Short mmCIF file of C-alpha atoms in Angstrom, two decimals:
data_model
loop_
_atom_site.label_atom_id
_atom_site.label_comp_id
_atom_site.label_asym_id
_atom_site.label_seq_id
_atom_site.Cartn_x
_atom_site.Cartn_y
_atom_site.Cartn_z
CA UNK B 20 -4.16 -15.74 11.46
CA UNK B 21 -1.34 -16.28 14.17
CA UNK B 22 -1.93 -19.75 15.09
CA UNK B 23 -0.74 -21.35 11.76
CA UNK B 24 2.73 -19.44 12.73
CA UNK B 25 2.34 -20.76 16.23
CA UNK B 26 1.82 -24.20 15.07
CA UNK B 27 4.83 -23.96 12.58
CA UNK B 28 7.14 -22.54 14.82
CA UNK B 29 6.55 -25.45 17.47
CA UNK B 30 6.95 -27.53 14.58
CA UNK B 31 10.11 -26.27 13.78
CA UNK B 32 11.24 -26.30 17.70
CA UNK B 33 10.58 -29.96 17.73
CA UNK B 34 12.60 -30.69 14.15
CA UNK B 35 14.53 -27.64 13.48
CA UNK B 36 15.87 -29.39 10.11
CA UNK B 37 12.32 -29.81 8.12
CA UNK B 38 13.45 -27.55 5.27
CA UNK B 39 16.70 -28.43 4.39
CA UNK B 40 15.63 -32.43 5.29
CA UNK B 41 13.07 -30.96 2.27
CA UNK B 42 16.09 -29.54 -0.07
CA UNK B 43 18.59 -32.11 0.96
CA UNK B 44 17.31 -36.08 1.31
CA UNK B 45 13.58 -35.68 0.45
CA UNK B 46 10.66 -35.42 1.86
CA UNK B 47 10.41 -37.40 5.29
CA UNK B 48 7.45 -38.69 6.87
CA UNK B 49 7.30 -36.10 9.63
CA UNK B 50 8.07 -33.31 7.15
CA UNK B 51 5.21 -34.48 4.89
CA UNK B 52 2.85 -34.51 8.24
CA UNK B 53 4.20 -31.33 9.78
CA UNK B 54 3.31 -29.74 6.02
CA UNK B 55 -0.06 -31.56 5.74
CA UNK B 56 -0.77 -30.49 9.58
CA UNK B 57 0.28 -26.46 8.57
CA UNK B 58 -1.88 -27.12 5.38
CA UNK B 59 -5.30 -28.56 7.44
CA UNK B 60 -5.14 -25.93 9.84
CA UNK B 61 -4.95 -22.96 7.08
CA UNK B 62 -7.58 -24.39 5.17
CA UNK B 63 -10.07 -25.07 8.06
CA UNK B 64 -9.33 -21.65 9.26
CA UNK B 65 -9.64 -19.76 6.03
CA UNK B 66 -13.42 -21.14 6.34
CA UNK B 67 -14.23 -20.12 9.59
CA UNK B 68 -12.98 -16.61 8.44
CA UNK B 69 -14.48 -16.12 5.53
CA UNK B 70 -17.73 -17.49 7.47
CA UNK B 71 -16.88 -14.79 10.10
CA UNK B 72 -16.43 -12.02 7.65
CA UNK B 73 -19.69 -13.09 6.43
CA UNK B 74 -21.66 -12.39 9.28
CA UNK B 75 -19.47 -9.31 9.85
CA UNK B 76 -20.95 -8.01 6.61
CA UNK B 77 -24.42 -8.97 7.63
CA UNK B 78 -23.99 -7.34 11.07
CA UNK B 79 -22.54 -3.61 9.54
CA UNK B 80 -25.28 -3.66 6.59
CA UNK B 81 -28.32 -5.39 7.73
CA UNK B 82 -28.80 -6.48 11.52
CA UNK B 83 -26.88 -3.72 13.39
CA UNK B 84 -26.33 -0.60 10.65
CA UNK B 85 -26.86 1.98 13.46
CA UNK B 86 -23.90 1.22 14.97
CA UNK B 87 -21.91 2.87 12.14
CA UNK B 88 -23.88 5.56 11.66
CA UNK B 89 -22.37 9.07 12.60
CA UNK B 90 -25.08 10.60 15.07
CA UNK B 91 -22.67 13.98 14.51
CA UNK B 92 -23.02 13.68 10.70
CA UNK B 93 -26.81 14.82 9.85
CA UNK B 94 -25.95 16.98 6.58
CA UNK B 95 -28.22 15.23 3.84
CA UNK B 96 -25.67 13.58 0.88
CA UNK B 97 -27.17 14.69 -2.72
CA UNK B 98 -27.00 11.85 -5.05
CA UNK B 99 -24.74 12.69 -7.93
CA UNK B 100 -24.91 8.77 -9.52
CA UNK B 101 -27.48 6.17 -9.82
CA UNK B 102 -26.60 2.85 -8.06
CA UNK B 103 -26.41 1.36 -12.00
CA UNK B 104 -23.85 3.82 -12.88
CA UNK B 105 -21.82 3.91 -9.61
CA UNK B 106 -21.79 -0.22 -10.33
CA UNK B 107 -20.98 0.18 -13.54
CA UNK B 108 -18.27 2.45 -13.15
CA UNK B 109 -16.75 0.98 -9.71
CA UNK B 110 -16.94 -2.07 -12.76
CA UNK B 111 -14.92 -0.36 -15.54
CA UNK B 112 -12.37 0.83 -12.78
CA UNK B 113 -11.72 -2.16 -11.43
CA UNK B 114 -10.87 -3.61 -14.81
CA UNK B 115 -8.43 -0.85 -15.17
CA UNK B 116 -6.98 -1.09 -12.13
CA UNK B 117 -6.27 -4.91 -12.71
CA UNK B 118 -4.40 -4.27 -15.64
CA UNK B 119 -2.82 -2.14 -13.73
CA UNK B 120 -1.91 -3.80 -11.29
CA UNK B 121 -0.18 -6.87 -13.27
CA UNK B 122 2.18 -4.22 -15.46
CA UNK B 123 3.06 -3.02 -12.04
CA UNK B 124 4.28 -6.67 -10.44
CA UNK B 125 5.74 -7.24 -13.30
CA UNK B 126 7.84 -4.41 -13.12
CA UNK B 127 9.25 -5.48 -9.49
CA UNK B 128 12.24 -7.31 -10.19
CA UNK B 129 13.26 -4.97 -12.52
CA UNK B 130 12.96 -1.93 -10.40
CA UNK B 131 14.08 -4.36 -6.97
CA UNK B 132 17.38 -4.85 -9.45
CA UNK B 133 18.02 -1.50 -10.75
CA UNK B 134 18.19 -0.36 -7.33
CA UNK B 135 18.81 -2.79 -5.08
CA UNK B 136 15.74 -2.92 -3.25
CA UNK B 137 14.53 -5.58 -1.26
CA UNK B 138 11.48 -7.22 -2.87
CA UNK B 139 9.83 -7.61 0.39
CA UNK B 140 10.50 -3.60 1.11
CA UNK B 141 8.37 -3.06 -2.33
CA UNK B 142 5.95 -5.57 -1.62
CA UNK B 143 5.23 -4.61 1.73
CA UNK B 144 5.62 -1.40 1.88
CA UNK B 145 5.89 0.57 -1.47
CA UNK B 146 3.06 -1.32 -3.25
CA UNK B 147 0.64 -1.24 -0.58
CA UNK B 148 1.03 2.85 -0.78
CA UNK B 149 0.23 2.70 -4.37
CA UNK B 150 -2.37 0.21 -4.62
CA UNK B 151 -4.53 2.02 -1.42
CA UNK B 152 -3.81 5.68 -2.81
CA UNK B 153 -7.32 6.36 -2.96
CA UNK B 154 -8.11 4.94 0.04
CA UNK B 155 -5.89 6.71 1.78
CA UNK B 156 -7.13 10.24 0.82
CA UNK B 157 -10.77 9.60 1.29
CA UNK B 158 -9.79 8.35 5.30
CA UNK B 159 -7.83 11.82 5.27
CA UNK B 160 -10.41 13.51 4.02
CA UNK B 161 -13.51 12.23 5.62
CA UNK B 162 -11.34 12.95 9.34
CA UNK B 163 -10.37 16.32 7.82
CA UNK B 164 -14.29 17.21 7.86
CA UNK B 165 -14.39 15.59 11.35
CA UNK B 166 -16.26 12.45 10.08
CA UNK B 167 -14.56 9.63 12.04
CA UNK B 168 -16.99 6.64 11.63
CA UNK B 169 -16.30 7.02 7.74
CA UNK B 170 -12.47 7.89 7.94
CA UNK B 171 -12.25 4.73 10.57
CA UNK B 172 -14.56 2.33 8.34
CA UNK B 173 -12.59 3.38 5.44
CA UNK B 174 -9.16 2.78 7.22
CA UNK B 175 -9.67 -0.64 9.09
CA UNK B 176 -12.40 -1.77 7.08
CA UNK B 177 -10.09 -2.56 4.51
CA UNK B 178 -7.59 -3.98 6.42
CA UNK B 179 -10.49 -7.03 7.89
CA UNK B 180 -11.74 -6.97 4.15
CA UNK B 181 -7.84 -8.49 3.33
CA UNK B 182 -7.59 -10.33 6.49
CA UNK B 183 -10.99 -12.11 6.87
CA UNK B 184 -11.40 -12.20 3.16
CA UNK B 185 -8.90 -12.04 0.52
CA UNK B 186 -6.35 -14.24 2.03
CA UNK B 187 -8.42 -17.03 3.35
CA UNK B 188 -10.31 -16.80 -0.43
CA UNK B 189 -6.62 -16.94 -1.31
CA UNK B 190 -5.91 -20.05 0.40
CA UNK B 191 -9.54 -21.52 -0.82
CA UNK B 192 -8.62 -20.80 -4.35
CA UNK B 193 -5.47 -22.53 -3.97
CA UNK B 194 -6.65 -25.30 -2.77
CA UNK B 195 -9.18 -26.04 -5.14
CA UNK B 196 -6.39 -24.99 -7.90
CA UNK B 197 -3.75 -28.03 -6.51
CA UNK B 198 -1.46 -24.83 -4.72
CA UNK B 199 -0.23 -25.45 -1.06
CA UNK B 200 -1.12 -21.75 -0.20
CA UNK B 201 -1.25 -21.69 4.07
CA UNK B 202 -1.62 -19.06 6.46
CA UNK B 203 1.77 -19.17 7.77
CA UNK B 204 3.81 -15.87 7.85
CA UNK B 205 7.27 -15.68 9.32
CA UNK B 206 7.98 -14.93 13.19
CA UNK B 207 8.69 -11.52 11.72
CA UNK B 208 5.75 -10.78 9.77
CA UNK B 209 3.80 -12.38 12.42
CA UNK B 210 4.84 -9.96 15.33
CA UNK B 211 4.35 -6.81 13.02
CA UNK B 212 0.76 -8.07 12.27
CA UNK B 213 0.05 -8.52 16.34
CA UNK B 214 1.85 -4.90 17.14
CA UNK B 215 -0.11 -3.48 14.61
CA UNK B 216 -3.37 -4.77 15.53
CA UNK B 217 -2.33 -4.03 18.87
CA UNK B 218 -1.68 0.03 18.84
CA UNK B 219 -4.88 0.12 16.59
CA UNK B 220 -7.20 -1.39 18.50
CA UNK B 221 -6.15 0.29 21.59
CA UNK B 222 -5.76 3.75 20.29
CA UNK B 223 -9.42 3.50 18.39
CA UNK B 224 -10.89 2.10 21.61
CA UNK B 225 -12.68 5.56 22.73
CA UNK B 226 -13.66 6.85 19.24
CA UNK B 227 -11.21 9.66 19.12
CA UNK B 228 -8.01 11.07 17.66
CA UNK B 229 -5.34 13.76 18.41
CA UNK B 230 -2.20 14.22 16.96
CA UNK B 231 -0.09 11.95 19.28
CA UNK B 232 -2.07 9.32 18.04
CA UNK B 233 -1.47 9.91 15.04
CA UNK B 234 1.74 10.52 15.54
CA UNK B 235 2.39 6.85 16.72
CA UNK B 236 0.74 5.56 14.21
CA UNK B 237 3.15 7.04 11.93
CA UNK B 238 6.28 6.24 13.92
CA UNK B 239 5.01 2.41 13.79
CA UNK B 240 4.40 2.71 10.30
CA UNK B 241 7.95 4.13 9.89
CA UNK B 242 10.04 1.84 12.17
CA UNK B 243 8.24 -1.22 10.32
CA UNK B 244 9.16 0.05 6.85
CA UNK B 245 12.85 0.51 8.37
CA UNK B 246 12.69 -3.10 9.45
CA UNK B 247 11.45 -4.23 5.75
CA UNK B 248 14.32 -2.11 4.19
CA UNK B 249 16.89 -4.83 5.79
CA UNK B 250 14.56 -7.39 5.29
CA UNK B 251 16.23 -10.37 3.21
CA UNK B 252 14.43 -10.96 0.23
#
């Protein structure tokens, strides 16, 4: 998801004037190819990710399960639903949560007016707290009963769910829909994504957790919503 950003920003070291040339005289011929280039390279790699979170599914359920099994967690679980009703509810709540969801973006530039906060400090930061409330309590509470593989699949998995396969779906969809959705993300955005990924990664390396850790997760998470707060809109 960082090449497309790559490839833009060597774009835009090579012709530093491709948006306003955009705003100002029209498109020109190397602004329509740099944009066509940005476009081709999204589009190309939103298949190859949702292809690789394909076989990522097929890897955790099927091929390679006991990988993400707990071998510390043998207490049997006691069915309280059947897999109907579990669907059917997960079903009904999703509806739910959709509408939702749309009464609450809708109510963004009134509350980023009222305010005066930045609508990429509620997009990024206040939303996503909101939206993954439930998400976040079940990670806190499966590592409060010391039951990491669930608290960690709970926690990452859903950010490579968004990464390998809402946004490149995102990008399909447009695409088939006539919208020039891409991959690219601002410098900014970028380097908070590859810190991120970064401090995760290494601090989840050896399967375990202390406070520190935790710690600097939250001190990330903190100095990035600091940097959002200024963020232009």
């Amino acid at each position: 998801m960082v090449l497309p950003a790559a490839y833009s920003s060597s774009i835009q070291e090579k012709d530093t004037g491709v948006l306003s040339a955009l705003l100002a005289k029209g498109p020109a011929s190397d602004d329509i190819d740099a944009q066509s280039g940005l476009l081709f390279i999204s589009r190309g790699t939103s298949i190859l990710l949702l292809a690789i979170y394909v076989g990522y599914l097929i890897f955790q359920l099927k091929t390679h399960t006991f990988l993400y099994e707990d071998a510390a967690d043998d207490e049997p679980e006691e069915e309280h639903m059947s897999p109907y009703a579990a669907i059917t509810s997960l079903l009904l709540v999703t509806i739910v949560t959709s509408f939702n969801a749309d009464y609450l973006v809708s109510a963004i530039d009134d509350v980023a007016n009222e305010y005066r906060i930045s609508k990429v400090f509620i997009g990024i930061i206040l939303l996503p707290i909101v939206g993954n409330a439930a998400e976040h309590v079940t990670s806190v509470w499966m590592a409060a009963k010391d039951k990491m593989e669930i608290a960690l699949g709970v926690a990452v998995g859903s950010s490579i769910q968004i990464c390998l396969g809402v946004v490149p779906a995102l990008v399909i969809v447009g695409w088939l829909v006539g919208q020039p959705l891409s991959l690219y993300f601002h410098n900014f955005e970028t380097i908070t994504l590859v810190v991120s990924v970064l401090l995760v990664s290494s601090l989840i390396q050896d399967g375990k957790s202390n406070y520190l850790e935790g710690s600097m997760l939250v001190a990330l998470y903190l100095v990035i919503a600091l940097s959002f707060w200024v963020q232009p809109s």
